[in-house]
Coordinates of C-alpha atoms in Angstrom, one line a residue:
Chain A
X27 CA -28.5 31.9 -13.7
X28 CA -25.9 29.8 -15.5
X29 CA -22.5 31.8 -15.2
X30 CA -20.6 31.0 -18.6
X31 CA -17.5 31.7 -17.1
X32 CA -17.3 28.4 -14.5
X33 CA -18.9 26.5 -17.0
X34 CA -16.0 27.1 -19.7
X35 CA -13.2 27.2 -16.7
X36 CA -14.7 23.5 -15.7
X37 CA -14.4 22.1 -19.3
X38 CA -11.1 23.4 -19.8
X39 CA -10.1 21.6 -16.8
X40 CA -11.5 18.6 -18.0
X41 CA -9.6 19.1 -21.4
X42 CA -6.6 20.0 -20.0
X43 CA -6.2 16.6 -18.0
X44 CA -7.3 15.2 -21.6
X45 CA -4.2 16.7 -23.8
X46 CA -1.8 17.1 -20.9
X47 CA -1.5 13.2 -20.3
X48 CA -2.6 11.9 -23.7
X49 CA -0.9 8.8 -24.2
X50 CA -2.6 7.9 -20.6
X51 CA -6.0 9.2 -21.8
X52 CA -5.3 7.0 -24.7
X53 CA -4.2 4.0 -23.0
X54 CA -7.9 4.3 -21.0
X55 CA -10.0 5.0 -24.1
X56 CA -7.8 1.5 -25.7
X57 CA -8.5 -0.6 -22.6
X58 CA -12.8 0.3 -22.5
X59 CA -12.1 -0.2 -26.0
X60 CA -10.8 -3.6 -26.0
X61 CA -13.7 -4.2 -22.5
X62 CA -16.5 -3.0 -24.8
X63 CA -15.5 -5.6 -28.1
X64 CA -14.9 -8.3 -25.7
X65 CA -18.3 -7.7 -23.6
X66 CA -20.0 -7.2 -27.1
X67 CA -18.8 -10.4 -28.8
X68 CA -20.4 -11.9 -25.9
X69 CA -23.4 -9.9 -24.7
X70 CA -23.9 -10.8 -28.4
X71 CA -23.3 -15.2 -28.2
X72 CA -25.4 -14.7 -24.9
X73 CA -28.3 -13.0 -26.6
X74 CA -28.5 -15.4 -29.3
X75 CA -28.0 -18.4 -27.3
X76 CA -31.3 -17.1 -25.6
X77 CA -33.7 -16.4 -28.5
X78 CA -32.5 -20.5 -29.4
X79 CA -32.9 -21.3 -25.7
X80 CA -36.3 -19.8 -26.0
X81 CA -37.7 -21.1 -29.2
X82 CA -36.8 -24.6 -28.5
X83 CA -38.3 -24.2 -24.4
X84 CA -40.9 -22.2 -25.6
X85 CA -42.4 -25.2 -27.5
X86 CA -42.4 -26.7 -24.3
X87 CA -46.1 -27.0 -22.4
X88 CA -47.9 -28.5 -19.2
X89 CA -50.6 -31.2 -20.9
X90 CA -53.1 -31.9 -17.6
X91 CA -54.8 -35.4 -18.6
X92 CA -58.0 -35.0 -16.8
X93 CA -59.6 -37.7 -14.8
X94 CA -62.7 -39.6 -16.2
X95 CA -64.3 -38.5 -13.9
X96 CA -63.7 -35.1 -13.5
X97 CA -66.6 -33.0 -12.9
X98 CA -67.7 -29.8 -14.7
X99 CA -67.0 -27.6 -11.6
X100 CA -63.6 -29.6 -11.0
X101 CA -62.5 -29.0 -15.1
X102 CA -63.8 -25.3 -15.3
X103 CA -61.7 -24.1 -12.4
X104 CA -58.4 -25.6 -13.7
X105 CA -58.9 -23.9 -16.7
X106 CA -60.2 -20.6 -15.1
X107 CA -57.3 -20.8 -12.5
X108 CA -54.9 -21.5 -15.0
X109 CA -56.1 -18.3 -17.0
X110 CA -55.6 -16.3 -13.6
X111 CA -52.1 -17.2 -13.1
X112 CA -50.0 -14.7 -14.3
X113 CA -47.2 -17.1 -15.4
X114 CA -49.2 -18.3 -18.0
X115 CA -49.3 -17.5 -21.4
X116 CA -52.1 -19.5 -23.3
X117 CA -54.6 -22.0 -22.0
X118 CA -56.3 -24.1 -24.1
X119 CA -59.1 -27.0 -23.0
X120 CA -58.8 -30.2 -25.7
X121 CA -61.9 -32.4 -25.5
X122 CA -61.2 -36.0 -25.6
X123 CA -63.2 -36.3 -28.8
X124 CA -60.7 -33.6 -31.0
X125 CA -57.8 -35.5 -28.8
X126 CA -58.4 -38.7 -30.7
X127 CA -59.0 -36.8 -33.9
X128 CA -55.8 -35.3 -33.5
X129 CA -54.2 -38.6 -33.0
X130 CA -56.4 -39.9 -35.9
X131 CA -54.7 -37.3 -38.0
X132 CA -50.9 -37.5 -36.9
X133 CA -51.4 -41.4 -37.3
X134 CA -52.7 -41.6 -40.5
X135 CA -51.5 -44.3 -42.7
X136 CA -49.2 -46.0 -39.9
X137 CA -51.7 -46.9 -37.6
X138 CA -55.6 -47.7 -38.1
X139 CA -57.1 -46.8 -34.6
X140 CA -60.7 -48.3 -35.3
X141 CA -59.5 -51.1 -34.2
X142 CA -59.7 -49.5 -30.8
X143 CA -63.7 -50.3 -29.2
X144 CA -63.6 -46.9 -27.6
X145 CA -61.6 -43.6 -27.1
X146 CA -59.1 -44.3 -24.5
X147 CA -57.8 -40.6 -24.6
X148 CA -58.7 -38.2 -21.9
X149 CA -60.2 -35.0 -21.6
X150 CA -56.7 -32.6 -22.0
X151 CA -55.9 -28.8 -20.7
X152 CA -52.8 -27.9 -22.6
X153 CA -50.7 -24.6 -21.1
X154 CA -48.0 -22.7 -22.7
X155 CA -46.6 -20.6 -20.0
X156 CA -44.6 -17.1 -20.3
X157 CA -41.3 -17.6 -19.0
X158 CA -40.0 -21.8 -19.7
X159 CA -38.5 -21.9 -15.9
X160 CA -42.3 -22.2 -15.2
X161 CA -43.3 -25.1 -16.7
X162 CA -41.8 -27.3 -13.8
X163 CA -43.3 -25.4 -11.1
X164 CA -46.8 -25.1 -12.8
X165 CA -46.6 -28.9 -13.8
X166 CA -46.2 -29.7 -10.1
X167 CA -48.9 -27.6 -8.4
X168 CA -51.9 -28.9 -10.5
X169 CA -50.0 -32.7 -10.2
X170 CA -53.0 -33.0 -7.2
X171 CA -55.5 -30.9 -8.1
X172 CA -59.0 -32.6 -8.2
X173 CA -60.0 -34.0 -11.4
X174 CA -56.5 -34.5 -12.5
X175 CA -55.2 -37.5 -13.8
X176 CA -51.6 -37.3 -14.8
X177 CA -49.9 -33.9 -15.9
X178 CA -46.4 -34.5 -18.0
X179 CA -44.3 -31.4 -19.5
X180 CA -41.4 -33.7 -21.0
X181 CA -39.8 -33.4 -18.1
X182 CA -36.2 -34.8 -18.6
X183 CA -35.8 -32.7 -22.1
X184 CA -37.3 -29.7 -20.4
X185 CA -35.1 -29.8 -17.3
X186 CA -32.1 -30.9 -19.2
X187 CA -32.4 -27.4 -21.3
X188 CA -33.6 -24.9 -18.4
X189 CA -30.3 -26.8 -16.9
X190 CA -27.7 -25.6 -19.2
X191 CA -29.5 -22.1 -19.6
X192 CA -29.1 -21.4 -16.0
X193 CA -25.4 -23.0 -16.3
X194 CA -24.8 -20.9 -19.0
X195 CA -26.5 -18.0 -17.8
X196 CA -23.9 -18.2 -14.2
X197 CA -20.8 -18.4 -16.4
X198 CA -22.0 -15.2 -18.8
X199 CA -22.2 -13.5 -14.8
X200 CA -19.1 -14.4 -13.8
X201 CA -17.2 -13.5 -17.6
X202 CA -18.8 -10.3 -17.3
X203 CA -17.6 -9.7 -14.1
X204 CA -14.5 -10.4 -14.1
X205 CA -13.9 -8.5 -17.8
X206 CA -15.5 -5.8 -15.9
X207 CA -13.4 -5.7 -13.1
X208 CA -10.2 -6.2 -14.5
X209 CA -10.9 -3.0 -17.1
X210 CA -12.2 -1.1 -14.1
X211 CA -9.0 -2.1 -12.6
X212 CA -7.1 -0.8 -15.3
X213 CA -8.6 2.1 -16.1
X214 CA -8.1 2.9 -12.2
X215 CA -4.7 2.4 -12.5
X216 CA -4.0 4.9 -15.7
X217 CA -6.6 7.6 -14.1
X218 CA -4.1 7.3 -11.1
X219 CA -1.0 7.7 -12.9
X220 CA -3.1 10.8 -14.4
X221 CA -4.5 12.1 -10.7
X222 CA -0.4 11.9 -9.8
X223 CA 0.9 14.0 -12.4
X224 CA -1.5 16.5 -11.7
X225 CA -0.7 16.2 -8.0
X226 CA 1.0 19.7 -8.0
X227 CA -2.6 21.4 -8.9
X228 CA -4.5 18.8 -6.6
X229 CA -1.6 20.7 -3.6
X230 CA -2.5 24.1 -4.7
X231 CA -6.5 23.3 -5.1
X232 CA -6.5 21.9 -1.3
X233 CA -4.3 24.9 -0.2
X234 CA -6.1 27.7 -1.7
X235 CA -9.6 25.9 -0.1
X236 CA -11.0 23.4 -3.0
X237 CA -13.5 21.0 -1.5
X238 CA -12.8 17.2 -2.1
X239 CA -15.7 17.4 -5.0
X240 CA -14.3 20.3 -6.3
X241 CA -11.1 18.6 -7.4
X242 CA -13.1 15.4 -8.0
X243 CA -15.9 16.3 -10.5
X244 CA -12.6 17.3 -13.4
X245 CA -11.5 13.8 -13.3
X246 CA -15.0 12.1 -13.0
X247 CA -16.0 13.5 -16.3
X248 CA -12.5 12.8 -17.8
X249 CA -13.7 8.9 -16.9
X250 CA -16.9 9.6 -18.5
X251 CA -15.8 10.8 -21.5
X252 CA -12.6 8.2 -21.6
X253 CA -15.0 5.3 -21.3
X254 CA -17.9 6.4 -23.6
X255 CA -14.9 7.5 -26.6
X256 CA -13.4 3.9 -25.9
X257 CA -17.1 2.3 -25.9
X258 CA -17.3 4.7 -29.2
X259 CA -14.2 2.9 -30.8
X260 CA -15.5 -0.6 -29.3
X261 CA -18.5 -0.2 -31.3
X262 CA -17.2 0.5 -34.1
X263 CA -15.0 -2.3 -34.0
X264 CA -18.1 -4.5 -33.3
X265 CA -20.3 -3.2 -36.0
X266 CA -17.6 -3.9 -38.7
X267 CA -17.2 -7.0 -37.3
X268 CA -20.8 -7.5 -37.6
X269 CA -21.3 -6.2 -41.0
X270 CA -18.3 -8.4 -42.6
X271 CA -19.2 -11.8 -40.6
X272 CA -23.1 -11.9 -40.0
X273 CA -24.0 -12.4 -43.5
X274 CA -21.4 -15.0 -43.9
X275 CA -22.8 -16.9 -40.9
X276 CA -26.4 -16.8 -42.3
X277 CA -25.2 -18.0 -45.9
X278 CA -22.5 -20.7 -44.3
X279 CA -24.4 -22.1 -41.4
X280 CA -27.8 -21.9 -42.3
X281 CA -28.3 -25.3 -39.6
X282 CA -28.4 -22.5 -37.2
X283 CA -31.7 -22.2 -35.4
X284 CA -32.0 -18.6 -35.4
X285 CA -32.5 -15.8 -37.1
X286 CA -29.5 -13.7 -36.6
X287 CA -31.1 -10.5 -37.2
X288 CA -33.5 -11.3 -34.0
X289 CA -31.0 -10.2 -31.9
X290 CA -31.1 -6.3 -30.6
X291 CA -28.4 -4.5 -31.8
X292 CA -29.3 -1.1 -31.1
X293 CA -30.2 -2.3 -27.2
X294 CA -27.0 -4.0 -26.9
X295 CA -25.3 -0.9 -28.4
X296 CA -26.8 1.5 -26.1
X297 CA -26.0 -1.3 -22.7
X298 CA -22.0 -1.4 -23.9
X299 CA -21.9 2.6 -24.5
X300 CA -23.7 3.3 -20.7
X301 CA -21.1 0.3 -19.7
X302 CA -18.3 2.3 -21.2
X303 CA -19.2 5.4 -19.6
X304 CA -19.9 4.0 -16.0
X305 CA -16.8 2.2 -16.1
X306 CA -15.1 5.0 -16.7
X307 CA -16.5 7.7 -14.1
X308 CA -16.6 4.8 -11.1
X309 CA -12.8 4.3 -12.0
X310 CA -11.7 8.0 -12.0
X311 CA -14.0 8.5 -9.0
X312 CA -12.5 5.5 -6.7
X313 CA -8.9 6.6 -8.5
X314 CA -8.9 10.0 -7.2
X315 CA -10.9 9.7 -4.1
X316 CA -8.1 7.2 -2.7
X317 CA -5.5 9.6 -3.9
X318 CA -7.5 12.6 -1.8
X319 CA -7.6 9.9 1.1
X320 CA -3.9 9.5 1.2
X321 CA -2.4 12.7 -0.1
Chain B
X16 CA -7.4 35.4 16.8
X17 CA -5.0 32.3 16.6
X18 CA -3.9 30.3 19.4
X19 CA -1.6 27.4 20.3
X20 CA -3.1 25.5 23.2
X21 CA -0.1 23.1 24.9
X22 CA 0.3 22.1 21.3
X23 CA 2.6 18.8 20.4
X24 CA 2.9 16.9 17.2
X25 CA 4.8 14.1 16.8
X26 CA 4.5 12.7 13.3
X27 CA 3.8 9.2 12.3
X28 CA 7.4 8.2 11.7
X29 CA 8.1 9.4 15.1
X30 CA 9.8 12.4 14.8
X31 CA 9.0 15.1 17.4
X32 CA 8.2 18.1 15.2
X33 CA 6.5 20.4 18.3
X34 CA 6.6 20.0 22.2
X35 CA 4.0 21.8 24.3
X36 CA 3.7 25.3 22.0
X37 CA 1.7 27.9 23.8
X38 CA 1.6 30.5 21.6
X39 CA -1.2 33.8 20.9
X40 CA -1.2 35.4 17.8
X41 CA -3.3 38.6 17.8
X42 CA -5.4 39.6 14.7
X43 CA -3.6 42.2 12.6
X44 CA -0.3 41.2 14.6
X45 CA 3.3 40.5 12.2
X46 CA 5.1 37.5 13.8
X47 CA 8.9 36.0 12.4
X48 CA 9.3 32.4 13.2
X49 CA 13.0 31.8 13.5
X50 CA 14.8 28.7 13.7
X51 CA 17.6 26.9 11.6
X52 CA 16.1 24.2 9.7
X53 CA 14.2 21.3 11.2
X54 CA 13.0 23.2 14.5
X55 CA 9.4 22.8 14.0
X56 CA 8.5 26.6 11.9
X57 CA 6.6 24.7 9.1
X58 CA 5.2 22.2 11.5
X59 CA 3.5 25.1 13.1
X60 CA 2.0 26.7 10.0
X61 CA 0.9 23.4 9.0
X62 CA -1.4 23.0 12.3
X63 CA -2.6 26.4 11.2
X64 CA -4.0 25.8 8.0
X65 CA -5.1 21.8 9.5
X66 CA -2.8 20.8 6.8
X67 CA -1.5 18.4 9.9
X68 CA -3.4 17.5 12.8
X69 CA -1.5 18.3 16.7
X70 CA -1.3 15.1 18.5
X71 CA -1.9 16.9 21.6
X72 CA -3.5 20.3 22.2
X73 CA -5.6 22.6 20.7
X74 CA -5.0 25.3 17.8
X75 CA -7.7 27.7 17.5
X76 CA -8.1 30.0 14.1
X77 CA -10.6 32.9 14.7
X78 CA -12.3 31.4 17.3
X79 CA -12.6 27.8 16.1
X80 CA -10.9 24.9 17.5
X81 CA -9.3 22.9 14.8
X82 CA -9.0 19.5 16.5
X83 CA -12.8 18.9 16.3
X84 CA -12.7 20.0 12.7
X85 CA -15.0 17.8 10.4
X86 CA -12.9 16.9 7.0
X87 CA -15.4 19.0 5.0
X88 CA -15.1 22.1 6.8
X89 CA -10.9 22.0 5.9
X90 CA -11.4 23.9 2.6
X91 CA -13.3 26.6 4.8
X92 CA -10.6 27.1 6.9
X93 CA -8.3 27.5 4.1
X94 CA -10.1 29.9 2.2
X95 CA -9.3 32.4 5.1
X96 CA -6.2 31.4 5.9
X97 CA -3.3 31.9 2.5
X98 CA -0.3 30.4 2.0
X99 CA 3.0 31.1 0.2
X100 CA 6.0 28.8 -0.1
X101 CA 9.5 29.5 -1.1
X102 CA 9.0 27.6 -3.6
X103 CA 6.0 29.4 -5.0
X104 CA 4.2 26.7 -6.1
X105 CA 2.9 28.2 -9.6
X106 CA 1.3 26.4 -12.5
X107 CA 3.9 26.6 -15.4
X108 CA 1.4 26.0 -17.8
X109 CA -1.5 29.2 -16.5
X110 CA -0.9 32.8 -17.1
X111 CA 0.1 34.8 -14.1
X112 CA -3.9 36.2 -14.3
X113 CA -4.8 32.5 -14.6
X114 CA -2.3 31.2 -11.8
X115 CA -4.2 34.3 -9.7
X116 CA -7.7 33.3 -10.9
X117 CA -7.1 29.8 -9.9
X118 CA -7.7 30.0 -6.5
X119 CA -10.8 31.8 -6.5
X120 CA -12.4 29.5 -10.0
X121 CA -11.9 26.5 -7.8
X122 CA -13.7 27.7 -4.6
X123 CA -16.2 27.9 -6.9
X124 CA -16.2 32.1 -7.3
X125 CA -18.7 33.6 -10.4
X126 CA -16.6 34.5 -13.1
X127 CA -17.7 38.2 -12.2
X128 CA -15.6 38.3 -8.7
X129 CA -13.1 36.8 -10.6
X130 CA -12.6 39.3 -13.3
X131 CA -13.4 42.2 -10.8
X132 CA -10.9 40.9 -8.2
X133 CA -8.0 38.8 -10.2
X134 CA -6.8 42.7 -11.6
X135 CA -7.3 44.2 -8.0
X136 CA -4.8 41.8 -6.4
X137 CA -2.5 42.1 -9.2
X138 CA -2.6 45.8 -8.5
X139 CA -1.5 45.6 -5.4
X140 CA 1.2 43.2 -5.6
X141 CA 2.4 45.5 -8.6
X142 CA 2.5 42.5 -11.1
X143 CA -0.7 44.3 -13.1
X144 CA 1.5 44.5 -16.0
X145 CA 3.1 40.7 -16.4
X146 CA -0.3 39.2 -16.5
X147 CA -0.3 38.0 -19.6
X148 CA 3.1 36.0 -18.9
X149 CA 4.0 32.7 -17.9
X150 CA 5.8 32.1 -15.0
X151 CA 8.8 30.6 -16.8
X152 CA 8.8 34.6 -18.3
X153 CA 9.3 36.1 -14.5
X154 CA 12.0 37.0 -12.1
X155 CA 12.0 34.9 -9.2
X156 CA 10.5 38.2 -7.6
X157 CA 7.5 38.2 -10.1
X158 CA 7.1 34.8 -9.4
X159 CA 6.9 35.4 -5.5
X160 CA 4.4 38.2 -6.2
X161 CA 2.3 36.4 -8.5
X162 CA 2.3 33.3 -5.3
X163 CA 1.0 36.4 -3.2
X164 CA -1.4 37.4 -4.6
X165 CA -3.2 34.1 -5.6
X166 CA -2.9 33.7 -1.5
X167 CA -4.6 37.3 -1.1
X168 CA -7.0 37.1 -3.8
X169 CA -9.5 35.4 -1.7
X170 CA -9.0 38.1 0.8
X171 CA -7.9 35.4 3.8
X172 CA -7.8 37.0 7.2
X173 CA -4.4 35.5 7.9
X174 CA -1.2 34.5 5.5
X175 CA 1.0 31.8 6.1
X176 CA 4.5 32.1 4.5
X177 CA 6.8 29.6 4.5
X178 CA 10.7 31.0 3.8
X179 CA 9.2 33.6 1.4
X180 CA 12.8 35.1 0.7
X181 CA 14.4 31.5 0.2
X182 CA 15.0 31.7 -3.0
X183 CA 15.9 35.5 -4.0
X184 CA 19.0 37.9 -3.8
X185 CA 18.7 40.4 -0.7
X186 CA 17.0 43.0 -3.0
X187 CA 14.3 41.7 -4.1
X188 CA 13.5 40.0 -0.4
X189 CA 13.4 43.7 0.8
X190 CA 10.6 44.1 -1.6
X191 CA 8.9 40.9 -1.1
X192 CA 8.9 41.2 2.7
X193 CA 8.0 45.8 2.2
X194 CA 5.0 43.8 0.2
X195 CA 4.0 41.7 2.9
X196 CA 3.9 44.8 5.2
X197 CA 2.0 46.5 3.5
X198 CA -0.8 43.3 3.2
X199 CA -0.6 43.4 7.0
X200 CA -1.4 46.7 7.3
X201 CA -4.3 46.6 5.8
X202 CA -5.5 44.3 8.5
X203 CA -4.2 40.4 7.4
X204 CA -2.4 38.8 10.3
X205 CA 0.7 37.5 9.4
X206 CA 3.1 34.8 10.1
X207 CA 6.6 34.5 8.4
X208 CA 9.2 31.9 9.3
X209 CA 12.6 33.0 7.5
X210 CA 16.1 32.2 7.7
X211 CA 16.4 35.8 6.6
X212 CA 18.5 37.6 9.6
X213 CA 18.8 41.0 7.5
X214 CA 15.3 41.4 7.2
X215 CA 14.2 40.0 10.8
X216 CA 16.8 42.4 12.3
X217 CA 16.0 45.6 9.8
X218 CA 11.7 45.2 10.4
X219 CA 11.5 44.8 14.1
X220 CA 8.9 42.9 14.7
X221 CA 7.6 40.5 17.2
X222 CA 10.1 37.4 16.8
X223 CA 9.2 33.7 18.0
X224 CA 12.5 31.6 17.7
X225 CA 11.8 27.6 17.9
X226 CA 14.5 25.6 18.7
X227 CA 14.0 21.3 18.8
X228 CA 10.0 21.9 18.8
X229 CA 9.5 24.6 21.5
X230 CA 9.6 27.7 21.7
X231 CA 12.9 29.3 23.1
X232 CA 12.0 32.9 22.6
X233 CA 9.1 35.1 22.0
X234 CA 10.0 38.9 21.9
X235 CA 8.1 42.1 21.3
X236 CA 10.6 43.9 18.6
X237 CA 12.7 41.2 18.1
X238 CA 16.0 40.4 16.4
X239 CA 16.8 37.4 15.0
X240 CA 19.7 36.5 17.2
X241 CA 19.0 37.7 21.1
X242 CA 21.7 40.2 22.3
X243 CA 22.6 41.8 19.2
X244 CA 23.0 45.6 18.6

């Protein structure tokens, strides 16, 4: 049975380290704080930068030019294979005939193709694939399949962009890391300055026969509630900024290939407040646990 | 019940605190530790409660060799063995019933031990009445007595104290140390290193005087200086 009595004892404990060393309490909520609009502001360029990454690769598809002679057998399991795979999205099979009708169509009133004696296009699979990083690979495994001719994904463009997505997608790792780390640092620093002025209890709790977890759990969920009150405040901070500058960026820079409202607020809002709150408990746990080590 | 096994400890900086203690203490027994300062008597109540580790030797605490010890069985150990320090080591900010209920909240007690044993401890250090106070409110007596019974309240088969008397005038020491013989005769073994000759000399009881780290005397009935009266 749940006995009131530790329960309330715990949480005093926990509020007592709270409004006992306030202005360091406040100096860890300010820092998550400051952690949580940084890491926003950029979870948020990141996210964006994706949704354009993706509708511009996502245009991007493996066209398999088919041999003349390409048998019915050959042709049927590309396009059954291809169906199989579970990297691809969409397969479509584009008859030479509807190729050059196609063409007919794009070309019409630049370029008269009857003067051509016959249809010089070939027989055409186009995929779309899932994820854009495939389109590379799956270009290059049916390059010598039977029946195929000649399979082309816009190579250079393609590659150029999956390029600077993986570039930019190393850099967002490393920026979060190291805003991570450096907050984590600090918070470790101000939950030790608040471990050492409670260093007289920590003496009496060791000497009266606390265990190590006993004196820890007070502090852990002084982190927790440091880093999700600063991730609180961070949020704020972010929706206001949100509210007062994304309608201005729709109405200003309307060149700008996405729809702003595409990316997931509420998602990102519930990553930064578990962010905040981890933050927080590995720092007071790390904090105090070298303090126990040492005292 | 506790026993000093050709115990040494010679801290990191160097400093030789004990050399080669032998040293039984029985269960129920009342021991002085004598000594001027720096001898080694709060070394020795430190290897008691493993607050310090021997370098060489073995203590032994109700049947249990210390030095094999694992980390997570220390809070164990304390739990039977209490502690009080001249200074009394009392949190300003608790309630004497809160400074008392401390020690038993943290060891993870139900809050029905603590309210049936918190007023039970206080009775019997006779500090029932001052519960409600702060420590800052007390006598440095009070104080002492609330620091006694926090170290009794989790009924430990042996208290440590550490120049219990220090800091009060000779009256109030008299109670303090009549207090601690009346814990002991309910059954808590007890060891007291003083300064305190008055007392040492007017209680008679066994004395253990350290001198550099070892132990120069061990008497049955002692005094605090040999050859007097």
């Amino acid at each position: 049975m749940l006995d009131w009595g530790r329960v309330r004892f715990f949480w005093a404990e926990v509020a007592q380290n709270f409004t006992r060393n306030i202005t360091m309490a406040l100096t860890a909520i300010g820092t998550i704080a400051i952690a949580i609009v940084l890491l926003g502001v950029f979870l948020f360029l990141r996210t964006s930068f994706n949704i354009v990454m993706q509708n511009f690769v996502g245009q991007v598809a493996v066209a398999v030019y088919l041999r003349e002679d390409a048998t019915g057998p050959q042709v049927n399991a590309l396009v059954q294979n291809a169906k199989a795979d579970p990297r691809v999205d969409s397969v479509r099979f584009v008859t030479k005939k509807q190729a050059f009708a196609n063409l007919r169509r794009t070309l019409r009133g630049q370029f008269n193709l009857n003067v051509l004696n016959n249809n010089p296009l070939p027989n055409t699979i186009v995929i779309h694939t899932r994820e854009p990083a495939d389109v590379p690979v799956i270009a290059s495994e049916l390059q010598h399949k039977p029946g195929v001719a000649v399979v082309n994904f816009g190579s250079d463009v393609t590659t150029r962009l999956l390029r600077a997505e993986a570039l930019f997608s190393a850099i967002g790792a490393g920026i979060i890391a190291l805003l991570l780390l450096s907050t984590s640092l600090i918070m470790y620093n101000t939950i030790r300055l608040t471990v050492f002025a409670r260093q007289r209890e920590i003496r009496i709790m060791q000497l009266v026969g606390a265990t190590g977890w006993a004196v820890r759990w007070p502090f852990i969920f002084e982190g927790i509630l440091s880093g999700l009150a600063g991730a609180l405040i961070g949020l704020g901070a972010l929706q206001f900024g949100y509210r007062s500058f994304a309608p201005k960026i729709i109405v200003n820079l309307p060149f700008i290939p996405f729809n702003i409202t595409q990316v997931p607020l509420h998602h990102l809002a519930l990553e930064l407040l578990l962010v905040g709150a981890l933050v927080g408990m590995l720092s007071s746990l790390f904090s105090v646990s070298r303090y126990l080590q040492t005292a | 019940m506790i026993v000093f096994q050709d115990v040494s400890l010679v801290y990191p900086n160097g400093v030789h605190a004990l050399t080669e203690i032998s040293l039984t203490v029985a269960r129920g027994e009342f021991l002085f530790l004598v000594g001027s300062s720096g001898q080694g008597k709060s070394s020795l109540l430190k290897c008691v409660n493993r607050e310090v580790r021997p370098t060489e030797g073995e203590v032994i605490v109700d049947g249990h060799g210390l030095g094999d010890l694992r980390p997570r069985a220390i809070p164990f150990l304390r739990r039977k063995v209490g502690v009080v320090f001249q200074d009394f080591k009392l949190l300003h900010q608790k309630t004497v019933w809160e400074n008392v209920a401390y020690a038993l909240q943290v060891t993870g007690a139900s809050s029905r031990d603590v309210l049936r044993r918190v007023p039970r401890t206080l009775e019997l250090v006779g500090i029932a009445h001052k519960s409600k106070m702060f420590p800052h409110e007390l006598s440095g007596g009070e104080q002492q007595r609330t620091a006694i019974a926090r170290s009794l309240v989790n009924n430990p088969l042996i208290l440590l104290c550490d120049e219990p008397t220090g800091n009060l005038d000779p009256d109030t020491s008299s109670e303090i140390m009549a207090l601690l013989a009346r814990i002991n005769a309910k059954g808590t073994t007890m060891i007291v290193a003083t300064h305190n000759q008055a007392i040492v000399d007017r209680m008679r009881r066994r004395v253990v005087r350290l001198v550099n780290g070892r132990i120069a005397r061990d008497e049955e009935r002692g005094r605090y200086h040999v050859g007097l009266g």
